[in-house]
PDB file of C-alpha atoms in Angstrom:
ATOM      1  CA  GLU A 619     -40.528-102.470 148.439  1.00  0.00           C
ATOM      2  CA  PHE A 620     -40.148 -99.336 150.701  1.00  0.00           C
ATOM      3  CA  VAL A 621     -37.242-100.066 153.101  1.00  0.00           C
ATOM      4  CA  LEU A 622     -36.683 -98.462 156.297  1.00  0.00           C
ATOM      5  CA  THR A 623     -33.430 -98.531 158.003  1.00  0.00           C
ATOM      6  CA  GLN A 624     -33.333 -97.586 161.579  1.00  0.00           C
ATOM      7  CA  SER A 625     -29.806 -96.592 163.647  1.00  0.00           C
ATOM      8  CA  PRO A 626     -28.512 -97.414 165.824  1.00  0.00           C
ATOM      9  CA  GLY A 627     -29.614-101.047 166.608  1.00  0.00           C
ATOM     10  CA  THR A 628     -29.099-100.324 170.181  1.00  0.00           C
ATOM     11  CA  LEU A 629     -28.695 -97.310 172.070  1.00  0.00           C
ATOM     12  CA  SER A 630     -27.195 -97.398 175.643  1.00  0.00           C
ATOM     13  CA  LEU A 631     -28.002 -94.406 177.717  1.00  0.00           C
ATOM     14  CA  SER A 632     -28.686 -93.303 181.386  1.00  0.00           C
ATOM     15  CA  PRO A 633     -31.980 -91.808 182.611  1.00  0.00           C
ATOM     16  CA  GLY A 634     -31.785 -87.968 181.998  1.00  0.00           C
ATOM     17  CA  GLN A 635     -29.688 -88.184 178.930  1.00  0.00           C
ATOM     18  CA  ARG A 636     -30.928 -87.193 175.361  1.00  0.00           C
ATOM     19  CA  ALA A 637     -31.642 -90.217 172.904  1.00  0.00           C
ATOM     20  CA  THR A 638     -31.496 -89.450 169.247  1.00  0.00           C
ATOM     21  CA  LEU A 639     -32.890 -92.350 166.986  1.00  0.00           C
ATOM     22  CA  SER A 640     -32.564 -92.366 163.246  1.00  0.00           C
ATOM     23  CA  CYS A 641     -34.902 -93.719 160.434  1.00  0.00           C
ATOM     24  CA  ARG A 642     -33.592 -93.585 156.724  1.00  0.00           C
ATOM     25  CA  ALA A 643     -36.017 -94.475 153.924  1.00  0.00           C
ATOM     26  CA  SER A 644     -35.021 -96.118 150.675  1.00  0.00           C
ATOM     27  CA  GLN A 645     -37.099 -93.484 148.887  1.00  0.00           C
ATOM     28  CA  SER A 646     -38.571 -89.993 149.503  1.00  0.00           C
ATOM     29  CA  VAL A 647     -41.635 -90.223 151.989  1.00  0.00           C
ATOM     30  CA  ARG A 648     -44.174 -88.079 150.625  1.00  0.00           C
ATOM     31  CA  SER A 649     -46.379 -85.711 152.729  1.00  0.00           C
ATOM     32  CA  ASN A 650     -44.168 -86.708 155.672  1.00  0.00           C
ATOM     33  CA  SER A 651     -46.167 -89.843 155.958  1.00  0.00           C
ATOM     34  CA  LEU A 652     -44.093 -91.429 158.706  1.00  0.00           C
ATOM     35  CA  ALA A 653     -44.952 -92.554 162.228  1.00  0.00           C
ATOM     36  CA  TRP A 654     -42.890 -93.595 165.415  1.00  0.00           C
ATOM     37  CA  TYR A 655     -44.183 -96.363 168.021  1.00  0.00           C
ATOM     38  CA  GLN A 656     -42.691 -97.320 171.207  1.00  0.00           C
ATOM     39  CA  GLN A 657     -43.140-101.024 172.423  1.00  0.00           C
ATOM     40  CA  LYS A 658     -42.114-102.394 175.885  1.00  0.00           C
ATOM     41  CA  PRO A 659     -41.699-106.276 176.504  1.00  0.00           C
ATOM     42  CA  GLY A 660     -45.174-108.153 176.195  1.00  0.00           C
ATOM     43  CA  GLN A 661     -47.109-104.881 175.136  1.00  0.00           C
ATOM     44  CA  ALA A 662     -48.528-103.670 171.789  1.00  0.00           C
ATOM     45  CA  PRO A 663     -46.739-100.910 170.185  1.00  0.00           C
ATOM     46  CA  ARG A 664     -47.773 -97.302 171.028  1.00  0.00           C
ATOM     47  CA  LEU A 665     -48.187 -94.666 168.612  1.00  0.00           C
ATOM     48  CA  LEU A 666     -46.051 -91.678 169.622  1.00  0.00           C
ATOM     49  CA  VAL A 667     -45.704 -89.503 166.487  1.00  0.00           C
ATOM     50  CA  TYR A 668     -47.311 -89.195 162.913  1.00  0.00           C
ATOM     51  CA  GLY A 669     -46.973 -86.839 160.152  1.00  0.00           C
ATOM     52  CA  ALA A 670     -43.059 -87.010 161.067  1.00  0.00           C
ATOM     53  CA  SER A 671     -43.435 -84.457 163.922  1.00  0.00           C
ATOM     54  CA  THR A 672     -47.123 -84.415 165.359  1.00  0.00           C
ATOM     55  CA  ARG A 673     -47.165 -85.873 168.735  1.00  0.00           C
ATOM     56  CA  ALA A 674     -50.131 -88.414 169.164  1.00  0.00           C
ATOM     57  CA  THR A 675     -52.678 -87.622 171.977  1.00  0.00           C
ATOM     58  CA  GLY A 676     -51.198 -87.968 175.632  1.00  0.00           C
ATOM     59  CA  ILE A 677     -47.504 -88.153 174.517  1.00  0.00           C
ATOM     60  CA  PRO A 678     -44.991 -86.106 176.477  1.00  0.00           C
ATOM     61  CA  ASP A 679     -43.299 -83.177 174.854  1.00  0.00           C
ATOM     62  CA  ARG A 680     -40.052 -84.674 175.821  1.00  0.00           C
ATOM     63  CA  PHE A 681     -40.616 -86.812 172.589  1.00  0.00           C
ATOM     64  CA  SER A 682     -40.178 -84.905 169.373  1.00  0.00           C
ATOM     65  CA  GLY A 683     -39.879 -86.098 165.635  1.00  0.00           C
ATOM     66  CA  SER A 684     -38.387 -84.361 162.785  1.00  0.00           C
ATOM     67  CA  GLY A 685     -37.114 -84.683 159.374  1.00  0.00           C
ATOM     68  CA  SER A 686     -38.276 -84.882 155.681  1.00  0.00           C
ATOM     69  CA  GLY A 687     -37.524 -86.688 152.505  1.00  0.00           C
ATOM     70  CA  THR A 688     -35.605 -89.694 153.190  1.00  0.00           C
ATOM     71  CA  ASP A 689     -34.121 -89.035 156.811  1.00  0.00           C
ATOM     72  CA  PHE A 690     -36.025 -88.780 159.968  1.00  0.00           C
ATOM     73  CA  THR A 691     -35.230 -88.575 163.702  1.00  0.00           C
ATOM     74  CA  LEU A 692     -37.006 -89.249 166.852  1.00  0.00           C
ATOM     75  CA  THR A 693     -35.593 -87.351 169.875  1.00  0.00           C
ATOM     76  CA  ILE A 694     -36.370 -87.941 173.527  1.00  0.00           C
ATOM     77  CA  SER A 695     -34.980 -84.878 175.320  1.00  0.00           C
ATOM     78  CA  ARG A 696     -34.420 -86.402 178.866  1.00  0.00           C
ATOM     79  CA  LEU A 697     -34.948 -90.184 179.142  1.00  0.00           C
ATOM     80  CA  GLU A 698     -37.343 -91.192 181.850  1.00  0.00           C
ATOM     81  CA  PRO A 699     -37.037 -94.700 183.315  1.00  0.00           C
ATOM     82  CA  GLU A 700     -40.149 -95.585 181.443  1.00  0.00           C
ATOM     83  CA  ASP A 701     -38.851 -94.669 178.202  1.00  0.00           C
ATOM     84  CA  PHE A 702     -36.224 -97.692 177.885  1.00  0.00           C
ATOM     85  CA  ALA A 703     -38.153 -99.581 175.199  1.00  0.00           C
ATOM     86  CA  VAL A 704     -37.935-100.668 171.439  1.00  0.00           C
ATOM     87  CA  TYR A 705     -38.923 -97.797 169.030  1.00  0.00           C
ATOM     88  CA  TYR A 706     -40.212 -98.447 165.405  1.00  0.00           C
ATOM     89  CA  CYS A 707     -40.545 -95.998 162.378  1.00  0.00           C
ATOM     90  CA  GLN A 708     -43.091 -96.727 159.908  1.00  0.00           C
ATOM     91  CA  GLN A 709     -43.924 -95.420 156.503  1.00  0.00           C
ATOM     92  CA  TYR A 710     -47.502 -95.057 155.436  1.00  0.00           C
ATOM     93  CA  ASP A 711     -47.016 -93.293 152.149  1.00  0.00           C
ATOM     94  CA  VAL A 712     -46.772 -96.436 149.763  1.00  0.00           C
ATOM     95  CA  SER A 713     -48.573 -99.584 150.180  1.00  0.00           C
ATOM     96  CA  PRO A 714     -47.420-102.309 151.651  1.00  0.00           C
ATOM     97  CA  ARG A 715     -47.113-100.123 154.607  1.00  0.00           C
ATOM     98  CA  THR A 716     -43.687-100.981 156.110  1.00  0.00           C
ATOM     99  CA  PHE A 717     -41.763-100.608 159.478  1.00  0.00           C
ATOM    100  CA  GLY A 718     -38.057-100.032 160.344  1.00  0.00           C
ATOM    101  CA  GLN A 719     -36.037-103.025 162.198  1.00  0.00           C
ATOM    102  CA  GLY A 720     -36.241-101.013 165.602  1.00  0.00           C
ATOM    103  CA  THR A 721     -34.009 -99.331 167.816  1.00  0.00           C
ATOM    104  CA  ASN A 722     -33.469-100.705 171.427  1.00  0.00           C
ATOM    105  CA  VAL A 723     -33.037 -97.874 173.901  1.00  0.00           C
ATOM    106  CA  GLU A 724     -31.455 -99.786 176.887  1.00  0.00           C
ATOM    107  CA  ILE A 725     -30.276 -98.684 180.321  1.00  0.00           C
ATOM    108  CA  LYS A 726     -26.491 -98.020 180.354  1.00  0.00           C
TER     109      LYS A 726
ATOM    110  CA  GLU B1481     -62.417 -95.603 175.096  1.00  0.00           C
ATOM    111  CA  VAL B1482     -61.271 -97.666 171.900  1.00  0.00           C
ATOM    112  CA  HIS B1483     -60.755-101.280 173.019  1.00  0.00           C
ATOM    113  CA  LEU B1484     -59.473-104.132 170.372  1.00  0.00           C
ATOM    114  CA  VAL B1485     -59.448-107.765 171.795  1.00  0.00           C
ATOM    115  CA  GLU B1486     -57.948-110.476 169.851  1.00  0.00           C
ATOM    116  CA  SER B1487     -58.411-114.151 170.104  1.00  0.00           C
ATOM    117  CA  GLY B1488     -58.327-117.495 168.576  1.00  0.00           C
ATOM    118  CA  GLY B1489     -54.466-117.841 168.794  1.00  0.00           C
ATOM    119  CA  GLY B1490     -52.752-121.259 169.696  1.00  0.00           C
ATOM    120  CA  LEU B1491     -50.688-124.183 168.499  1.00  0.00           C
ATOM    121  CA  VAL B1492     -51.244-125.622 164.904  1.00  0.00           C
ATOM    122  CA  GLN B1493     -49.208-127.944 162.892  1.00  0.00           C
ATOM    123  CA  PRO B1494     -47.743-126.979 159.666  1.00  0.00           C
ATOM    124  CA  GLY B1495     -50.316-126.959 156.871  1.00  0.00           C
ATOM    125  CA  GLY B1496     -52.857-126.517 159.530  1.00  0.00           C
ATOM    126  CA  SER B1497     -55.600-123.617 159.755  1.00  0.00           C
ATOM    127  CA  LEU B1498     -56.559-121.244 162.440  1.00  0.00           C
ATOM    128  CA  ARG B1499     -59.119-118.345 162.613  1.00  0.00           C
ATOM    129  CA  LEU B1500     -58.366-115.339 164.530  1.00  0.00           C
ATOM    130  CA  SER B1501     -61.136-112.771 165.830  1.00  0.00           C
ATOM    131  CA  CYS B1502     -60.811-109.090 167.023  1.00  0.00           C
ATOM    132  CA  ALA B1503     -63.454-107.526 168.956  1.00  0.00           C
ATOM    133  CA  ALA B1504     -63.682-103.903 168.891  1.00  0.00           C
ATOM    134  CA  SER B1505     -65.433-101.403 171.071  1.00  0.00           C
ATOM    135  CA  GLY B1506     -65.588 -97.406 171.738  1.00  0.00           C
ATOM    136  CA  PHE B1507     -65.636 -96.336 168.110  1.00  0.00           C
ATOM    137  CA  LEU B1508     -67.904 -96.685 165.253  1.00  0.00           C
ATOM    138  CA  PHE B1509     -66.410 -99.991 163.729  1.00  0.00           C
ATOM    139  CA  SER B1510     -67.928 -99.420 160.286  1.00  0.00           C
ATOM    140  CA  ASP B1511     -66.244 -96.033 159.689  1.00  0.00           C
ATOM    141  CA  TYR B1512     -62.484 -97.245 159.688  1.00  0.00           C
ATOM    142  CA  TRP B1513     -60.573 -99.703 157.503  1.00  0.00           C
ATOM    143  CA  MET B1514     -59.123-102.403 159.792  1.00  0.00           C
ATOM    144  CA  SER B1515     -55.653-104.134 159.779  1.00  0.00           C
ATOM    145  CA  TRP B1516     -53.953-107.157 160.925  1.00  0.00           C
ATOM    146  CA  VAL B1517     -50.169-106.759 161.902  1.00  0.00           C
ATOM    147  CA  ARG B1518     -48.051-109.402 163.115  1.00  0.00           C
ATOM    148  CA  GLN B1519     -44.531-109.666 165.042  1.00  0.00           C
ATOM    149  CA  ALA B1520     -42.579-112.763 164.901  1.00  0.00           C
ATOM    150  CA  PRO B1521     -40.717-113.658 168.115  1.00  0.00           C
ATOM    151  CA  GLY B1522     -37.761-111.226 168.870  1.00  0.00           C
ATOM    152  CA  LYS B1523     -38.425-109.684 165.455  1.00  0.00           C
ATOM    153  CA  GLY B1524     -40.000-106.322 164.122  1.00  0.00           C
ATOM    154  CA  LEU B1525     -43.418-105.593 163.056  1.00  0.00           C
ATOM    155  CA  GLU B1526     -45.194-106.531 159.781  1.00  0.00           C
ATOM    156  CA  TRP B1527     -48.418-105.288 158.215  1.00  0.00           C
ATOM    157  CA  VAL B1528     -50.306-108.466 157.148  1.00  0.00           C
ATOM    158  CA  ALA B1529     -53.614-107.516 155.532  1.00  0.00           C
ATOM    159  CA  ASN B1530     -56.464-104.782 155.832  1.00  0.00           C
ATOM    160  CA  ILE B1531     -59.928-104.320 154.685  1.00  0.00           C
ATOM    161  CA  LYS B1532     -62.186-101.416 153.703  1.00  0.00           C
ATOM    162  CA  GLN B1533     -65.046-100.123 155.792  1.00  0.00           C
ATOM    163  CA  ASP B1534     -67.485-102.204 153.756  1.00  0.00           C
ATOM    164  CA  GLY B1535     -65.466-105.125 152.878  1.00  0.00           C
ATOM    165  CA  SER B1536     -65.182-103.927 149.342  1.00  0.00           C
ATOM    166  CA  GLU B1537     -61.528-103.656 149.112  1.00  0.00           C
ATOM    167  CA  ILE B1538     -58.902-106.054 150.719  1.00  0.00           C
ATOM    168  CA  ASN B1539     -55.142-105.988 150.680  1.00  0.00           C
ATOM    169  CA  TYR B1540     -52.541-108.483 151.468  1.00  0.00           C
ATOM    170  CA  VAL B1541     -48.853-108.656 152.036  1.00  0.00           C
ATOM    171  CA  ASP B1542     -47.424-110.961 149.358  1.00  0.00           C
ATOM    172  CA  SER B1543     -46.385-113.581 151.579  1.00  0.00           C
ATOM    173  CA  VAL B1544     -49.869-114.333 152.960  1.00  0.00           C
ATOM    174  CA  LYS B1545     -51.716-114.108 149.659  1.00  0.00           C
ATOM    175  CA  GLY B1546     -53.845-117.119 148.789  1.00  0.00           C
ATOM    176  CA  ARG B1547     -53.467-118.448 152.165  1.00  0.00           C
ATOM    177  CA  PHE B1548     -54.887-115.819 154.467  1.00  0.00           C
ATOM    178  CA  THR B1549     -58.317-114.345 154.368  1.00  0.00           C
ATOM    179  CA  ILE B1550     -59.457-111.096 156.076  1.00  0.00           C
ATOM    180  CA  SER B1551     -63.224-110.315 156.736  1.00  0.00           C
ATOM    181  CA  ARG B1552     -65.388-108.324 158.940  1.00  0.00           C
ATOM    182  CA  GLY B1553     -68.781-108.191 160.398  1.00  0.00           C
ATOM    183  CA  ASN B1554     -69.977-104.492 160.988  1.00  0.00           C
ATOM    184  CA  THR B1555     -73.039-105.693 162.778  1.00  0.00           C
ATOM    185  CA  ASN B1556     -71.123-107.329 165.576  1.00  0.00           C
ATOM    186  CA  ASN B1557     -67.941-105.069 165.621  1.00  0.00           C
ATOM    187  CA  LEU B1558     -65.882-107.926 164.629  1.00  0.00           C
ATOM    188  CA  LEU B1559     -62.551-108.549 162.419  1.00  0.00           C
ATOM    189  CA  TYR B1560     -61.343-111.858 161.401  1.00  0.00           C
ATOM    190  CA  LEU B1561     -58.329-113.512 159.891  1.00  0.00           C
ATOM    191  CA  GLN B1562     -58.640-117.026 158.583  1.00  0.00           C
ATOM    192  CA  MET B1563     -55.183-118.473 158.134  1.00  0.00           C
ATOM    193  CA  ASN B1564     -54.899-121.663 156.029  1.00  0.00           C
ATOM    194  CA  ASN B1565     -51.927-123.647 154.894  1.00  0.00           C
ATOM    195  CA  LEU B1566     -49.739-122.152 157.705  1.00  0.00           C
ATOM    196  CA  ARG B1567     -46.139-122.489 157.850  1.00  0.00           C
ATOM    197  CA  ALA B1568     -43.371-122.114 160.526  1.00  0.00           C
ATOM    198  CA  GLU B1569     -42.839-118.519 159.448  1.00  0.00           C
ATOM    199  CA  ASP B1570     -46.205-117.527 160.410  1.00  0.00           C
ATOM    200  CA  THR B1571     -45.409-117.918 163.947  1.00  0.00           C
ATOM    201  CA  ALA B1572     -45.973-114.567 165.657  1.00  0.00           C
ATOM    202  CA  VAL B1573     -48.149-112.343 167.662  1.00  0.00           C
ATOM    203  CA  TYR B1574     -51.119-111.070 165.675  1.00  0.00           C
ATOM    204  CA  TYR B1575     -52.226-107.726 166.274  1.00  0.00           C
ATOM    205  CA  CYS B1576     -55.519-106.028 165.129  1.00  0.00           C
ATOM    206  CA  ALA B1577     -54.987-102.366 164.672  1.00  0.00           C
ATOM    207  CA  ARG B1578     -57.495 -99.602 163.765  1.00  0.00           C
ATOM    208  CA  ASP B1579     -56.674 -98.226 160.151  1.00  0.00           C
ATOM    209  CA  SER B1580     -57.700 -95.289 158.114  1.00  0.00           C
ATOM    210  CA  PRO B1581     -61.020 -93.354 158.647  1.00  0.00           C
ATOM    211  CA  ARG B1582     -60.862 -92.390 154.686  1.00  0.00           C
ATOM    212  CA  TYR B1583     -62.944 -94.379 152.539  1.00  0.00           C
ATOM    213  CA  TYR B1584     -60.755 -93.998 149.499  1.00  0.00           C
ATOM    214  CA  SER B1585     -57.359 -94.484 151.044  1.00  0.00           C
ATOM    215  CA  SER B1586     -56.131 -97.159 153.460  1.00  0.00           C
ATOM    216  CA  LEU B1587     -52.676 -95.431 154.072  1.00  0.00           C
ATOM    217  CA  GLU B1588     -52.647 -94.380 157.524  1.00  0.00           C
ATOM    218  CA  TYR B1589     -50.642 -94.899 160.809  1.00  0.00           C
ATOM    219  CA  PHE B1590     -51.898 -97.161 163.377  1.00  0.00           C
ATOM    220  CA  GLN B1591     -53.367 -95.278 166.378  1.00  0.00           C
ATOM    221  CA  TYR B1592     -54.856 -98.098 168.333  1.00  0.00           C
ATOM    222  CA  TRP B1593     -53.683-101.791 168.674  1.00  0.00           C
ATOM    223  CA  GLY B1594     -55.116-104.818 170.477  1.00  0.00           C
ATOM    224  CA  GLN B1595     -52.930-106.793 172.963  1.00  0.00           C
ATOM    225  CA  GLY B1596     -52.237-109.559 170.273  1.00  0.00           C
ATOM    226  CA  THR B1597     -52.627-113.237 170.294  1.00  0.00           C
ATOM    227  CA  LEU B1598     -49.904-115.767 169.694  1.00  0.00           C
ATOM    228  CA  VAL B1599     -49.992-118.080 166.808  1.00  0.00           C
ATOM    229  CA  THR B1600     -47.439-120.873 166.841  1.00  0.00           C
ATOM    230  CA  VAL B1601     -46.923-122.954 163.937  1.00  0.00           C
ATOM    231  CA  SER B1602     -44.828-126.111 164.906  1.00  0.00           C
ATOM    232  CA  SER B1603     -45.007-129.967 164.937  1.00  0.00           C
TER     233      SER B1603
END
């Protein structure tokens, strides 16, 4: 199975700080078929980025995705209060599609 | 505006059955693969099953094969998940998600999700 490993598990930061989230794949992700989602408690996941670096409709430009091959990054340039949430990466290169275990971005 | 609304969750005993439904609106339902994704309490996301636009192709994660059946009704824009022989490890919030628009490939990200329905398997 295609395994995605996210790090760190928890990121403790203050509003205004920069957040850097990592997603490492167990094999190369072809065509940059990697997405990022944000999930807040009691809510469904929200698509942030697809194709490793393309922001979804309506997503603020403080969110940016980068990377290729086996190493991908989601960067939040300046954390807003509403950005504190859990973030998941997902590969859609190979079936079954799989998700990382998540990174919790919490208020320090 | 795309809307996906799940229903049918609840408390069921181990070995029991449950049928989930997802009502879709705001897009041409018959143009998209559709998926179910679940999330156990306090855990991450797991893709469960998907179905092609015309129902001619279906895929499942190994852990539910032989127990779960996904189906759809394109005349009434409904997606279903029949869950039989339920186990404690099936306890989760089940989300309906719009999947790929491509007929020959279901490999896609999930742009739209429902709010989820909770299934609890416990005696």
